[in-house]
């Protein structure tokens, strides 16, 4: 089955709510099976026999229920008025947010024109994680193939961090029926209920630190972090020298300091071996703050991040004369700089603001208002990052 064409452009309705904005769209079952997945089950294209087949840890366990749904789908009066809830731009392989390299970007996005809003799906890459509605969708795999064209209502969140996905899943299902904690744990890789900090997976710690950065009055990100899609914060009107950055941008920047594969870490922490950070000693990971994370040195990790960006505030945000350093590509580039110098920070135990100011001192001379940096994409981020790296003493790198 190969009747789909990408990039795909569909009309969208913006829905603003307290947790985050989402977009209501209609996508047919064939499209959804191609571009979405759940952590426990996914549909793959059967290129030889046509149609789709299911893979995943719950395929056999859910077979009876899926067959019942398939029979219902085959009825002439089949109807699914409830929406399938998706979290787009989450890589299936490692749980990181999808991003573009070398000019290629598979991230879903919203475009606005005179006719309204449009959801753009650039490719068939599976970057849409199913928060709710997986059984309805996967029931189409064994249904009559003509049913693949049935439109399904979808609520699409862009760049929603995984802990918020779990919160949303639990809220939806607890209002309908009691949900076993283990189901949430299996679907999302951690317990969404209160738990000791030593049991926090990398993405949960990253969300905690992001919130702290947003609400601590001394933080360089104080009241600047918004739970919005990465591109959407660029549309918000900043006040004076203020700016906004998305939660997903900060969360991912922090995660990469402590884990090279947060999804695998969550899987390990959900096994019978145990759910504390100590269990991650079995997986080799060279992330710079990895040992600090496993040891529970969260305050030190927070101090390093906060002090680094306080130095960036002095060097780039207040003096560079360019707004590009406070846009998504600029913040992403700065997190990559922090990643490179963090190995030195850990070895030498230097995380003060004065230390970071010294490291970045020569970067004050870079003119980021030049045209070469004005690209809101992966290539723009790389140009910014490489220019800063050239100004830093090599002793501090790696």
Coordinates of C-alpha atoms in Angstrom, one line a residue:
X1 CA 0.0 0.0 0.0
X2 CA 1.7 3.2 -1.1
X3 CA -1.1 5.7 -2.0
X4 CA 0.1 8.4 0.3
X5 CA 1.9 11.5 -0.9
X6 CA 4.2 13.7 1.3
X7 CA 4.6 16.4 2.3
X8 CA 1.0 16.4 3.4
X9 CA -1.1 19.5 4.1
X10 CA -4.4 19.4 6.0
X11 CA -6.6 22.0 7.5
X12 CA -6.3 22.6 11.2
X13 CA -8.3 24.2 14.0
X14 CA -6.4 25.7 16.8
X15 CA -7.7 24.9 20.3
X16 CA -6.1 26.9 23.2
X17 CA -6.4 25.3 26.6
X18 CA -4.5 25.6 29.9
X19 CA -2.1 22.7 29.5
X20 CA -1.1 23.6 26.0
X21 CA -2.5 24.5 22.5
X22 CA -3.5 21.6 20.3
X23 CA -4.8 21.3 16.7
X24 CA -7.9 19.5 15.6
X25 CA -7.4 17.8 12.2
X26 CA -8.9 14.9 10.2
X27 CA -6.5 12.2 8.9
X28 CA -7.6 9.0 7.4
X29 CA -6.6 5.6 8.9
X30 CA -4.0 4.9 6.3
X31 CA -2.2 8.1 7.0
X32 CA -2.2 7.6 10.8
X33 CA -1.0 4.0 10.5
X34 CA 1.9 5.2 8.4
X35 CA 3.1 8.2 10.6
X36 CA 2.2 7.2 14.2
X37 CA 3.2 4.7 16.8
X38 CA 2.8 3.7 20.4
X39 CA 5.6 2.5 22.7
X40 CA 4.0 -0.9 22.9
X41 CA 2.6 -1.4 19.4
X42 CA 2.9 0.0 15.8
X43 CA 1.8 -0.7 12.3
X44 CA 4.3 -1.5 9.5
X45 CA 3.6 -1.5 5.8
X46 CA 3.4 -4.9 4.2
X47 CA 5.1 -4.1 0.9
X48 CA 4.7 -7.7 -0.4
X49 CA 1.2 -8.6 0.6
X50 CA -0.2 -5.1 0.7
X51 CA -1.8 -3.5 3.8
X52 CA -0.2 -3.4 7.2
X53 CA 0.9 -5.7 10.0
X54 CA 1.3 -5.1 13.7
X55 CA 4.5 -5.3 15.7
X56 CA 5.1 -4.6 19.4
X57 CA 5.1 -6.1 22.9
X58 CA 1.3 -6.0 23.3
X59 CA 0.4 -7.3 19.8
X60 CA -0.6 -10.8 21.0
X61 CA -2.0 -9.6 24.3
X62 CA -4.4 -7.2 22.6
X63 CA -5.3 -9.5 19.6
X64 CA -8.8 -10.3 20.9
X65 CA -9.7 -6.7 21.5
X66 CA -8.3 -5.5 18.2
X67 CA -10.3 -8.2 16.3
X68 CA -13.5 -7.0 18.0
X69 CA -12.7 -3.4 16.9
X70 CA -11.9 -4.6 13.4
X71 CA -15.3 -6.3 13.1
X72 CA -17.0 -3.0 14.3
X73 CA -15.0 -1.0 11.7
X74 CA -16.3 -3.3 8.9
X75 CA -19.9 -2.4 9.8
X76 CA -21.6 0.1 7.5
X77 CA -22.5 2.3 10.4
X78 CA -19.1 2.4 12.0
X79 CA -18.4 5.7 13.8
X80 CA -15.5 7.1 15.9
X81 CA -16.5 10.6 17.1
X82 CA -13.9 10.8 19.8
X83 CA -10.5 12.1 18.8
X84 CA -7.2 10.1 18.6
X85 CA -4.7 12.1 20.6
X86 CA -1.2 12.5 19.1
X87 CA 2.1 14.0 20.4
X88 CA 3.9 14.9 17.2
X89 CA 7.7 15.4 16.8
X90 CA 8.8 12.6 19.2
X91 CA 11.4 10.2 17.6
X92 CA 10.3 6.6 18.0
X93 CA 13.9 5.4 18.4
X94 CA 15.1 7.4 21.3
X95 CA 12.3 9.6 22.6
X96 CA 14.1 12.9 21.6
X97 CA 12.2 15.6 19.8
X98 CA 12.6 15.3 16.0
X99 CA 14.8 17.9 14.5
X100 CA 16.4 18.7 11.2
X101 CA 20.0 18.1 10.2
X102 CA 21.5 19.2 6.9
X103 CA 18.4 21.1 5.9
X104 CA 16.1 18.1 6.4
X105 CA 13.3 18.3 9.0
X106 CA 10.6 15.7 9.6
X107 CA 8.9 17.8 12.3
X108 CA 5.2 18.4 11.9
X109 CA 4.4 22.1 12.0
X110 CA 1.5 24.6 11.6
X111 CA 1.5 27.1 8.8
X112 CA -0.8 30.1 8.6
X113 CA -2.1 31.8 5.5
X114 CA -5.1 33.8 4.3
X115 CA -7.2 30.7 4.2
X116 CA -6.5 29.7 7.8
X117 CA -4.3 27.1 9.6
X118 CA -2.7 24.1 8.0
X119 CA -0.9 21.1 9.6
X120 CA 2.2 20.2 7.5
X121 CA 3.4 16.5 7.7
X122 CA 6.7 16.6 5.8
X123 CA 7.3 12.8 5.5
X124 CA 6.1 9.4 6.4
X125 CA 8.6 9.1 9.2
X126 CA 6.9 7.9 12.4
X127 CA 7.3 10.9 14.7
X128 CA 3.7 11.0 16.1
X129 CA 3.3 9.2 19.4
X130 CA -0.2 8.0 20.2
X131 CA -1.3 9.3 23.6
X132 CA -4.8 7.9 23.4
X133 CA -6.8 5.9 20.8
X134 CA -4.2 3.3 19.8
X135 CA -6.8 0.4 19.8
X136 CA -9.2 2.3 17.6
X137 CA -6.5 3.0 15.1
X138 CA -4.8 -0.4 15.1
X139 CA -8.2 -2.1 14.7
X140 CA -8.0 -0.8 11.0
X141 CA -5.0 -3.1 10.3
X142 CA -7.2 -6.2 10.0
X143 CA -10.4 -4.4 8.8
X144 CA -11.6 -4.2 5.2
X145 CA -8.9 -2.3 3.2
X146 CA -11.5 0.1 1.8
X147 CA -12.0 1.3 5.4
X148 CA -8.4 2.8 5.3
X149 CA -9.9 5.9 3.8
X150 CA -12.1 6.6 6.7
X151 CA -11.4 10.0 8.3
X152 CA -10.6 10.1 11.9
X153 CA -10.7 13.1 14.2
X154 CA -7.3 13.8 15.7
X155 CA -6.1 16.2 18.5
X156 CA -2.5 16.9 17.7
X157 CA 0.0 18.3 20.2
X158 CA 3.3 19.6 18.9
X159 CA 6.5 19.1 20.9
X160 CA 4.7 18.0 24.1
X161 CA 7.3 16.5 26.5
X162 CA 6.6 12.9 27.6
X163 CA 5.7 13.6 31.2
X164 CA 2.9 15.8 30.0
X165 CA 1.8 13.1 27.6
X166 CA 1.5 10.7 30.6
X167 CA -0.4 13.3 32.6
X168 CA -2.8 13.8 29.8
X169 CA -3.3 10.0 29.3
X170 CA -3.9 9.4 33.0
X171 CA -6.4 12.4 33.2
X172 CA -8.4 11.2 30.2
X173 CA -8.6 7.6 31.3
X174 CA -9.2 8.2 35.0
X175 CA -12.2 10.3 34.1
X176 CA -13.7 7.3 32.2
X177 CA -12.5 4.3 34.2
X178 CA -9.8 3.4 36.8
X179 CA -6.5 3.0 35.1
X180 CA -3.9 0.6 36.5
X181 CA -0.7 2.5 37.4
X182 CA 1.2 -0.2 35.6
X183 CA -0.5 0.7 32.3
X184 CA 0.6 4.3 32.5
X185 CA 4.1 3.1 33.6
X186 CA 4.3 0.7 30.6
X187 CA 3.0 3.1 28.0
X188 CA 5.2 6.1 29.1
X189 CA 8.2 4.5 30.8
X190 CA 7.7 6.0 34.3
X191 CA 5.1 6.5 37.0
X192 CA 3.2 9.7 36.6
X193 CA 2.3 9.7 40.3
X194 CA 4.4 11.2 43.1
X195 CA 7.6 9.3 43.5
X196 CA 11.1 9.9 45.1
X197 CA 13.6 11.9 43.0
X198 CA 15.9 8.9 42.9
X199 CA 13.3 7.2 40.7
X200 CA 13.0 10.0 38.2
X201 CA 13.9 9.0 34.6
X202 CA 16.0 11.5 32.6
X203 CA 13.0 13.1 30.9
X204 CA 11.2 13.5 34.2
X205 CA 14.2 15.2 35.8
X206 CA 14.5 17.4 32.8
X207 CA 10.9 18.6 33.1
X208 CA 11.4 19.3 36.8
X209 CA 14.6 21.3 36.1
X210 CA 12.8 23.2 33.3
X211 CA 10.0 24.2 35.6
X212 CA 12.6 25.3 38.2
X213 CA 14.3 27.4 35.6
X214 CA 11.0 29.0 34.7
X215 CA 9.9 29.8 38.2
X216 CA 13.1 30.7 40.1
X217 CA 13.4 34.5 40.2
X218 CA 17.2 34.4 39.8
X219 CA 17.0 32.1 36.8
X220 CA 18.0 33.5 33.3
X221 CA 14.8 31.8 32.0
X222 CA 12.5 33.2 34.7
X223 CA 8.9 33.3 33.2
X224 CA 10.4 32.8 29.7
X225 CA 9.5 29.1 29.2
X226 CA 6.2 28.3 27.5
X227 CA 4.5 25.0 27.0
X228 CA 4.2 25.6 23.3
X229 CA 5.5 24.1 20.0
X230 CA 9.0 25.1 19.3
X231 CA 8.2 27.3 16.3
X232 CA 5.1 28.8 18.0
X233 CA 7.0 30.8 20.6
X234 CA 8.6 32.8 17.8
X235 CA 5.1 34.3 17.2
X236 CA 4.6 35.6 20.8
X237 CA 5.2 39.2 21.3
X238 CA 8.2 39.8 23.7
X239 CA 8.2 42.7 26.1
X240 CA 11.3 44.9 26.0
X241 CA 14.3 42.5 26.2
X242 CA 12.1 39.6 27.2
X243 CA 11.8 36.5 25.0
X244 CA 10.1 33.2 25.1
X245 CA 11.4 29.7 24.6
X246 CA 9.4 26.4 24.4
X247 CA 9.4 23.9 27.1
X248 CA 10.4 21.2 24.6
X249 CA 13.6 23.1 23.6
X250 CA 14.8 23.4 27.2
X251 CA 13.7 19.8 28.2
X252 CA 15.6 18.3 25.3
X253 CA 18.7 20.4 25.9
X254 CA 18.8 19.1 29.5
X255 CA 18.0 15.5 28.6
X256 CA 21.0 15.4 26.3
X257 CA 23.3 16.4 29.1
X258 CA 22.3 13.3 31.1
X259 CA 21.2 10.7 28.6
X260 CA 21.9 9.6 25.0
X261 CA 18.8 7.6 24.9
X262 CA 16.1 8.6 27.4
X263 CA 13.6 6.0 26.0
X264 CA 16.0 3.1 26.7
X265 CA 16.7 4.5 30.2
X266 CA 13.0 4.6 30.9
X267 CA 12.6 1.0 29.7
X268 CA 15.5 -0.1 32.1
X269 CA 14.0 1.8 35.0
X270 CA 10.6 0.0 34.5
X271 CA 12.0 -3.5 34.7
X272 CA 11.7 -5.8 37.8
X273 CA 15.4 -5.1 38.5
X274 CA 14.4 -1.8 40.1
X275 CA 13.4 1.7 39.2
X276 CA 16.1 3.8 40.8
X277 CA 18.8 5.6 38.9
X278 CA 21.4 3.1 40.0
X279 CA 19.9 0.5 37.6
X280 CA 21.2 2.7 34.7
X281 CA 24.8 1.8 35.6
X282 CA 24.3 -1.3 33.4
X283 CA 24.0 0.9 30.2
X284 CA 27.1 2.7 28.9
X285 CA 26.4 6.3 28.3
X286 CA 28.9 9.1 27.8
X287 CA 26.6 12.1 28.3
X288 CA 28.6 14.7 30.3
X289 CA 26.3 14.9 33.4
X290 CA 25.5 11.2 33.4
X291 CA 27.3 10.3 36.6
X292 CA 25.9 13.4 38.3
X293 CA 22.4 12.3 37.3
X294 CA 22.9 8.7 38.6
X295 CA 24.4 10.0 41.8
X296 CA 21.4 12.3 42.4
X297 CA 23.4 15.5 42.1
X298 CA 20.4 17.4 40.7
X299 CA 21.3 20.6 42.4
X300 CA 24.8 20.6 40.8
X301 CA 23.2 19.9 37.4
X302 CA 20.7 22.8 37.9
X303 CA 23.5 25.2 39.0
X304 CA 25.6 24.4 35.9
X305 CA 22.7 25.0 33.6
X306 CA 21.5 28.1 35.3
X307 CA 25.0 29.6 35.6
X308 CA 25.8 28.8 32.0
X309 CA 22.8 30.6 30.7
X310 CA 23.2 33.5 33.1
X311 CA 26.6 33.9 31.4
X312 CA 24.9 33.7 28.0
X313 CA 22.5 36.4 29.1
X314 CA 25.4 38.7 29.7
X315 CA 27.4 37.7 26.6
X316 CA 24.8 37.1 24.0
X317 CA 21.3 38.2 25.0
X318 CA 22.0 41.6 26.4
X319 CA 24.9 42.6 24.1
X320 CA 24.7 40.8 20.8
X321 CA 22.2 43.1 19.2
X322 CA 20.6 40.1 17.5
X323 CA 17.3 38.4 18.4
X324 CA 18.6 35.2 16.8
X325 CA 20.4 34.2 20.0
X326 CA 17.1 34.2 21.9
X327 CA 15.2 32.2 19.2
X328 CA 14.9 28.5 19.2
X329 CA 17.9 27.9 17.0
X330 CA 20.0 30.1 19.3
X331 CA 19.0 28.4 22.5
X332 CA 19.5 25.0 20.9
X333 CA 23.0 26.0 19.8
X334 CA 23.9 27.2 23.3
X335 CA 22.7 23.9 24.8
X336 CA 25.1 22.2 22.4
X337 CA 27.9 24.5 23.5
X338 CA 27.2 23.6 27.2
X339 CA 27.2 19.9 26.2
X340 CA 30.7 20.2 24.8
X341 CA 32.2 22.1 27.7
X342 CA 30.4 20.1 30.4
X343 CA 33.0 17.3 30.3
X344 CA 35.6 19.9 31.5
X345 CA 33.1 21.2 34.1
X346 CA 32.7 17.7 35.6
X347 CA 36.4 16.9 35.6
X348 CA 37.4 20.3 37.2
X349 CA 34.2 20.8 39.2
X350 CA 33.8 24.3 37.7
X351 CA 30.2 25.4 37.2
X352 CA 30.2 29.0 38.4
X353 CA 28.9 31.9 36.3
X354 CA 32.3 33.5 36.4
X355 CA 33.9 30.4 34.9
X356 CA 31.4 30.3 32.1
X357 CA 31.9 34.0 31.4
X358 CA 35.6 33.3 31.0
X359 CA 34.9 30.4 28.6
X360 CA 32.6 32.6 26.4
X361 CA 34.5 35.8 26.7
X362 CA 35.9 35.8 23.1
X363 CA 32.4 35.1 21.7
X364 CA 31.3 38.6 22.6
X365 CA 32.9 39.7 19.3
X366 CA 30.7 37.6 17.1
X367 CA 28.1 39.6 15.2
X368 CA 25.0 37.3 15.2
X369 CA 23.0 39.8 13.2
X370 CA 24.8 38.8 10.0
X371 CA 22.7 37.3 7.3
X372 CA 24.5 33.9 7.5
X373 CA 22.9 33.2 11.0
X374 CA 19.3 34.1 10.0
X375 CA 18.0 30.6 9.4
X376 CA 15.3 29.1 11.6
X377 CA 16.4 25.6 11.0
X378 CA 19.0 22.9 11.8
X379 CA 21.5 24.6 9.6
X380 CA 21.1 27.9 11.3
X381 CA 21.7 26.2 14.7
X382 CA 24.8 24.5 13.4
X383 CA 26.3 27.8 12.0
X384 CA 25.7 29.6 15.4
X385 CA 27.2 26.7 17.3
X386 CA 30.3 26.3 15.1
X387 CA 31.0 30.0 15.2
X388 CA 30.9 30.0 19.1
X389 CA 33.1 26.9 19.3
X390 CA 35.8 28.6 17.2
X391 CA 36.0 31.3 19.8
X392 CA 36.4 29.0 22.8
X393 CA 39.8 27.7 24.1
X394 CA 40.2 24.1 23.0
X395 CA 41.1 23.1 26.5
X396 CA 37.5 23.6 27.6
X397 CA 36.0 21.4 24.8
X398 CA 35.4 17.7 25.4

